[in-house]
Every structure is written in C-alpha cells, then in structure tokens.
Short mmCIF file of C-alpha atoms in Angstrom, two decimals:
data_model
loop_
_atom_site.label_atom_id
_atom_site.label_comp_id
_atom_site.label_asym_id
_atom_site.label_seq_id
_atom_site.Cartn_x
_atom_site.Cartn_y
_atom_site.Cartn_z
CA MET S 29 28.33 -1.84 1.83
CA MET S 30 29.31 -0.65 5.29
CA MET S 31 27.42 0.01 8.49
CA LYS S 32 25.84 3.46 8.48
CA LEU S 33 24.42 5.83 11.07
CA SER S 34 20.79 6.93 11.19
CA VAL S 35 19.51 9.90 13.18
CA CYS S 36 16.24 9.58 15.10
CA VAL S 37 14.60 12.93 14.36
CA ASP S 38 12.06 12.63 17.18
CA ALA S 39 14.85 12.13 19.76
CA LEU S 40 17.69 14.42 18.70
CA PHE S 41 15.37 17.16 17.41
CA ARG S 42 12.29 16.63 19.57
CA ASN S 43 9.66 19.35 19.40
CA GLN S 44 11.47 20.98 16.47
CA ASP S 45 10.32 21.53 12.90
CA PHE S 46 10.75 18.27 11.00
CA THR S 47 11.86 19.79 7.70
CA GLU S 48 14.45 22.04 9.33
CA SER S 49 15.68 19.12 11.44
CA VAL S 50 16.26 16.97 8.35
CA ARG S 51 18.18 19.82 6.75
CA LYS S 52 20.44 20.05 9.82
CA ILE S 53 20.99 16.29 9.82
CA LYS S 54 22.09 16.33 6.18
CA ALA S 55 24.33 19.34 6.82
CA ALA S 56 25.98 17.38 9.63
CA GLY S 57 26.93 14.72 7.10
CA CYS S 58 24.24 12.09 7.69
CA ASP S 59 21.99 10.88 4.87
CA THR S 60 19.82 8.44 6.84
CA ILE S 61 17.03 9.24 9.29
CA GLU S 62 14.36 7.49 11.31
CA PHE S 63 11.54 8.65 13.52
CA TRP S 64 9.00 7.27 15.94
CA THR S 65 5.45 8.38 15.23
CA TRP S 66 4.09 8.95 11.73
CA TRP S 67 0.45 9.50 12.71
CA ASP S 68 1.09 12.97 14.18
CA LYS S 69 3.12 14.27 11.22
CA ASP S 70 2.33 15.91 7.90
CA LEU S 71 3.40 13.00 5.72
CA GLU S 72 3.49 15.10 2.58
CA ALA S 73 5.94 17.46 4.28
CA VAL S 74 7.96 14.50 5.56
CA GLY S 75 8.21 13.04 2.07
CA GLN S 76 9.22 16.40 0.63
CA ALA S 77 11.92 16.88 3.30
CA VAL S 78 13.30 13.42 2.59
CA SER S 79 13.34 13.99 -1.18
CA GLU S 80 14.75 17.52 -1.14
CA ASN S 81 17.59 16.64 1.23
CA GLY S 82 18.48 13.34 -0.40
CA VAL S 83 18.09 11.25 2.75
CA SER S 84 16.64 7.77 3.22
CA VAL S 85 14.34 6.57 6.00
CA ALA S 86 15.79 3.58 7.84
CA ALA S 87 12.85 2.88 10.15
CA ILE S 88 9.62 4.22 11.61
CA CYS S 89 7.38 2.84 14.33
CA THR S 90 4.17 0.95 13.95
CA ARG S 91 1.31 1.94 16.21
CA PHE S 92 1.84 1.29 19.93
CA ILE S 93 -0.63 -1.55 20.44
CA SER S 94 -0.05 -4.58 22.67
CA LEU S 95 1.02 -7.87 21.16
CA VAL S 96 0.99 -9.74 24.48
CA ASP S 97 -2.73 -9.07 24.90
CA VAL S 98 -4.55 -11.32 22.45
CA SER S 99 -7.69 -9.17 22.67
CA HIS S 100 -5.74 -6.37 20.92
CA ARG S 101 -4.60 -8.57 18.04
CA GLU S 102 -6.87 -7.18 15.32
CA ALA S 103 -6.13 -3.59 16.38
CA TYR S 104 -2.41 -4.37 16.13
CA MET S 105 -2.85 -5.87 12.66
CA GLN S 106 -4.79 -2.85 11.48
CA GLY S 107 -2.08 -0.56 12.83
CA LEU S 108 0.50 -2.62 10.98
CA ARG S 109 -1.44 -2.31 7.72
CA GLU S 110 -1.53 1.46 8.12
CA SER S 111 2.16 1.62 9.04
CA ILE S 112 3.19 -0.50 6.07
CA ALA S 113 1.35 1.88 3.76
CA VAL S 114 3.24 4.84 5.24
CA ALA S 115 6.57 3.00 5.08
CA GLN S 116 6.03 2.19 1.41
CA ARG S 117 5.16 5.81 0.74
CA LEU S 118 8.54 6.81 2.22
CA ASN S 119 10.50 3.92 0.64
CA CYS S 120 11.24 2.66 4.17
CA HIS S 121 11.78 -1.08 4.65
CA GLN S 122 11.72 -1.46 8.43
CA LEU S 123 9.06 -0.94 11.09
CA ILE S 124 9.84 -0.80 14.80
CA SER S 125 7.41 -2.55 17.11
CA GLN S 126 7.09 -2.51 20.85
CA VAL S 127 5.17 -5.39 22.42
CA GLY S 128 3.15 -3.85 25.25
CA GLN S 129 3.02 -3.82 29.03
CA GLU S 130 3.06 -7.03 31.06
CA LEU S 131 -0.47 -8.11 31.94
CA GLU S 132 -1.48 -8.73 35.54
CA GLY S 133 -3.08 -12.10 36.22
CA VAL S 134 -1.81 -13.66 32.99
CA SER S 135 1.22 -15.95 32.99
CA ARG S 136 4.35 -14.80 31.19
CA GLU S 137 4.26 -17.94 29.06
CA GLU S 138 0.73 -17.17 27.89
CA GLN S 139 1.71 -13.62 27.05
CA LYS S 140 4.83 -14.83 25.25
CA GLN S 141 2.77 -17.22 23.15
CA SER S 142 0.39 -14.40 22.25
CA LEU S 143 3.39 -12.35 21.15
CA ILE S 144 4.80 -15.19 19.04
CA GLU S 145 1.44 -15.98 17.43
CA GLY S 146 0.78 -12.31 16.74
CA LEU S 147 4.15 -11.92 15.03
CA ARG S 148 3.56 -15.05 12.96
CA ASN S 149 0.27 -13.54 11.81
CA CYS S 150 2.18 -10.50 10.59
CA VAL S 151 4.55 -12.45 8.37
CA PRO S 152 2.42 -12.78 5.20
CA MET S 153 1.71 -9.06 5.19
CA LEU S 154 5.39 -8.25 5.76
CA GLU S 155 6.54 -10.66 3.06
CA GLN S 156 4.15 -9.16 0.52
CA ALA S 157 5.32 -5.63 1.32
CA GLY S 158 9.03 -6.49 1.53
CA ILE S 159 9.24 -4.99 5.01
CA THR S 160 10.97 -6.20 8.18
CA LEU S 161 9.32 -5.82 11.57
CA LEU S 162 11.79 -5.02 14.36
CA VAL S 163 10.83 -6.20 17.84
CA GLU S 164 12.40 -4.04 20.54
CA PRO S 165 13.29 -5.13 24.08
CA LEU S 166 13.40 -2.15 26.46
CA ASN S 167 14.91 -1.71 29.89
CA THR S 168 12.43 -1.89 32.78
CA ARG S 169 14.80 -0.54 35.43
CA VAL S 170 14.94 3.09 34.33
CA ASP S 171 12.75 4.01 31.37
CA HIS S 172 9.96 1.51 30.79
CA LYS S 173 8.73 -0.01 34.01
CA GLY S 174 6.18 -2.76 33.45
CA TYR S 175 7.12 -3.40 29.82
CA PHE S 176 6.88 -7.08 28.93
CA LEU S 177 10.12 -7.66 27.03
CA ALA S 178 13.43 -6.59 28.57
CA SER S 179 15.80 -9.51 27.96
CA SER S 180 17.60 -9.75 24.65
CA SER S 181 17.90 -13.54 25.03
CA GLU S 182 14.12 -13.81 25.37
CA ALA S 183 13.70 -11.54 22.34
CA PHE S 184 16.04 -13.71 20.27
CA ASP S 185 14.15 -16.83 21.39
CA ILE S 186 10.85 -15.27 20.28
CA ILE S 187 12.29 -14.33 16.88
CA LYS S 188 13.63 -17.85 16.37
CA GLN S 189 10.20 -19.29 17.15
CA VAL S 190 8.52 -16.92 14.69
CA GLY S 191 10.94 -18.22 12.10
CA SER S 192 10.83 -15.50 9.45
CA PRO S 193 13.60 -13.20 8.15
CA HIS S 194 10.93 -10.49 8.06
CA VAL S 195 10.76 -10.40 11.88
CA ARG S 196 13.98 -9.53 13.67
CA VAL S 197 15.27 -7.86 16.83
CA LEU S 198 16.02 -4.19 17.27
CA TYR S 199 19.05 -4.38 19.57
CA ASP S 200 19.16 -1.16 21.57
CA ILE S 201 22.63 -0.88 23.10
CA TYR S 202 21.47 1.65 25.70
CA HIS S 203 18.59 -0.49 26.91
CA GLN S 204 20.58 -3.72 26.94
CA GLN S 205 23.52 -2.22 28.82
CA ILE S 206 21.08 -1.26 31.58
CA THR S 207 19.31 -4.63 31.44
CA GLU S 208 22.16 -7.10 31.13
CA GLY S 209 25.46 -5.81 29.72
CA HIS S 210 27.68 -8.17 27.68
CA ILE S 211 27.03 -5.98 24.67
CA MET S 212 29.71 -7.06 22.20
CA ALA S 213 29.45 -10.79 22.97
CA THR S 214 25.67 -10.69 22.58
CA ILE S 215 25.91 -8.86 19.27
CA ASN S 216 28.53 -11.25 17.92
CA ASN S 217 26.56 -14.34 18.93
CA ASN S 218 23.19 -13.14 17.65
CA ILE S 219 23.85 -10.88 14.67
CA LYS S 220 21.79 -13.09 12.32
CA TRP S 221 18.64 -12.16 14.29
CA ILE S 222 19.41 -8.43 14.60
CA GLY S 223 17.86 -6.13 12.00
CA HIS S 224 18.70 -2.72 13.47
CA PHE S 225 20.57 -1.05 16.34
CA HIS S 226 19.96 1.94 18.57
CA ALA S 227 22.65 3.77 20.51
CA ALA S 228 22.86 6.29 23.35
CA GLY S 229 25.27 7.19 26.11
CA ILE S 230 24.85 5.76 29.62
CA PRO S 231 23.85 7.05 32.08
CA GLY S 232 21.45 9.79 31.04
CA ARG S 233 20.71 8.73 27.45
CA ARG S 234 22.96 11.47 26.12
CA GLU S 235 25.61 11.73 23.40
CA LEU S 236 27.66 8.63 22.61
CA ILE S 237 30.89 10.14 23.91
CA THR S 238 29.43 10.37 27.43
CA GLY S 239 29.22 7.68 30.05
CA GLU S 240 30.47 4.12 30.40
CA LEU S 241 30.24 2.63 26.91
CA ALA S 242 33.20 2.59 24.51
CA TYR S 243 31.24 3.12 21.32
CA ASP S 244 34.31 3.14 19.11
CA ARG S 245 34.98 -0.49 20.07
CA ILE S 246 31.29 -1.42 19.95
CA PHE S 247 31.05 -0.05 16.40
CA GLN S 248 34.17 -2.00 15.44
CA ALA S 249 32.57 -5.16 16.82
CA ILE S 250 29.37 -4.54 14.85
CA LYS S 251 31.29 -3.96 11.62
CA ALA S 252 33.35 -7.11 12.21
CA THR S 253 30.14 -9.17 11.99
CA GLY S 254 29.58 -7.96 8.43
CA TYR S 255 26.47 -5.99 9.40
CA THR S 256 25.56 -3.48 6.67
CA GLY S 257 22.42 -1.92 8.12
CA ALA S 258 22.06 1.20 10.22
CA VAL S 259 22.79 2.11 13.82
CA GLY S 260 20.19 4.61 14.93
CA LEU S 261 21.31 7.51 17.11
CA GLU S 262 18.44 7.64 19.60
CA TYR S 263 19.34 9.92 22.48
CA PHE S 264 18.43 13.29 23.97
CA PRO S 265 21.27 15.74 23.29
CA GLU S 266 22.80 17.70 26.10
CA ASN S 267 24.67 19.89 23.62
CA ASP S 268 24.27 20.85 19.96
CA ALA S 269 22.62 17.97 18.09
CA ALA S 270 24.68 18.42 14.93
CA GLU S 271 27.89 18.29 16.93
CA GLY S 272 26.79 15.03 18.55
CA ILE S 273 26.08 13.52 15.12
CA MET S 274 29.57 14.40 13.93
CA GLN S 275 31.07 12.95 17.13
CA ALA S 276 29.19 9.72 16.46
CA PHE S 277 30.61 9.60 12.92
CA ASP S 278 34.11 9.95 14.36
CA LEU S 279 33.45 7.02 16.69
CA SER S 280 32.06 4.89 13.87
CA THR S 281 35.12 5.43 11.65
CA SER S 282 37.85 5.21 14.28
#
C-alpha cells in the first residue's frame, strides 16, 4: 500500500452541499475524504454520498471538549462514545481530537497530566472499537491563540506516556511549519507515533503549490518512511477546489 491523499470536505468545500462536494472530489480523482463536525450533518445523507461515490472516510473529529480541564473529563468521554458510534457507522477508523485551551491559574504540568490521564481513559473504548484517536497540536501564533498544545515534541512525549497504538499524533505540516519548522526531520524521527497528516500552503493556508513549503519533497520524505496512511488536504482554496486536488496529486506522485 502507498500513501494516499484525503480531502477535508469542510475545508475545501466549506458551506457547500456535502453530497455534491463528495461527487466533485471523486471526479477530481480522489477516493478518500475526511471532515470536521459530524453533529451538524445529515448522517444518512453523508453515508449515502460515501457509498454512492465509492469513497472512504479517513477521519472525522470528536466533539470539541477540553482534555486539559479535568472537570470536563466525563463530557469528553461521552463525546468520544458518540463519535465512535458515528465513525463505525461510516466505517471510519480514526477520530481527530483537539485538547482544549490553556487554563489560567493551573500549571502546564497539571494540565498535561490531565491530558495524559484522559487519553489513557480512552484507550479501552478505542481498543474495543478498533479506532485510533489522533491528538492534534495546533499553531498558537496565527490560528489558535491560547490553545494548550502547539509543540510536536510535547505531543509525541504525551503519546509515548499514554503508551497505546490507539492514540497517536496528527502531524499537521501547516501548523508545525508555523510553530517550529524542521518538518522532514521531525517526520522521519517520529513516524511511529504519527497516525495521520494534514497539509496546507504557507502563508495563507491555501493550495499546496503556494508559499514556502516544497510539498513534493515532503511527500517523498513521508513515503520513504513506509507510511501507508492518508495525508489530509486541509486548506481554504483560493482557486477551484478540484484543480487544487489534482495539483496535490501531481506533487504526491512526482
């Protein structure tokens, strides 16, 4: 198996009809999708669009509930239960999780321990369902000010402490270029803890052919690790979305 591309419907086709968007994605040559929120969608229509167009769902998000705030733990677990049920309905094996905003008046170490303990609590449920939870660091300089987890090295440390193959890192190339750079070296050194990738051009979070990142070489580096999962296209198109998907395919096969 080879690395494949996945299109984030909610990003590339935001505010557009889901069924028509999936049709356009398949027509552009991509047979894998992902999306953020399931709770605001007609899940029957989503399932029908997936089935009729012959696409698979690489990942969806779990509910946006803090893991660093221990008082939200049960709400997070309930959101995970609901999200697992939706993922199974769509034959999706990965859930994307954010971790919440940094808490004022609480030490980072205490918040980190809450995050680790919360993820450990998720493991039995994930194991039973055969689903991987993807923890996503985000950049706090441009897009997500106040978010707790920005550093990929801290994310990898958290995953190692959780100690389960069902909890891994979503390595977002866009976010990590803004946060710290060293993209290819970080990927090569930590691929065993990475379960999924996201990609966008920098600056502006546009098509992959724009900006400062050489995605053809980044894709080559990912493939050289033996990674066989998906790289999610998660950007806001400046031009025709289908054209951007085809450009990304060219980069991934060059």
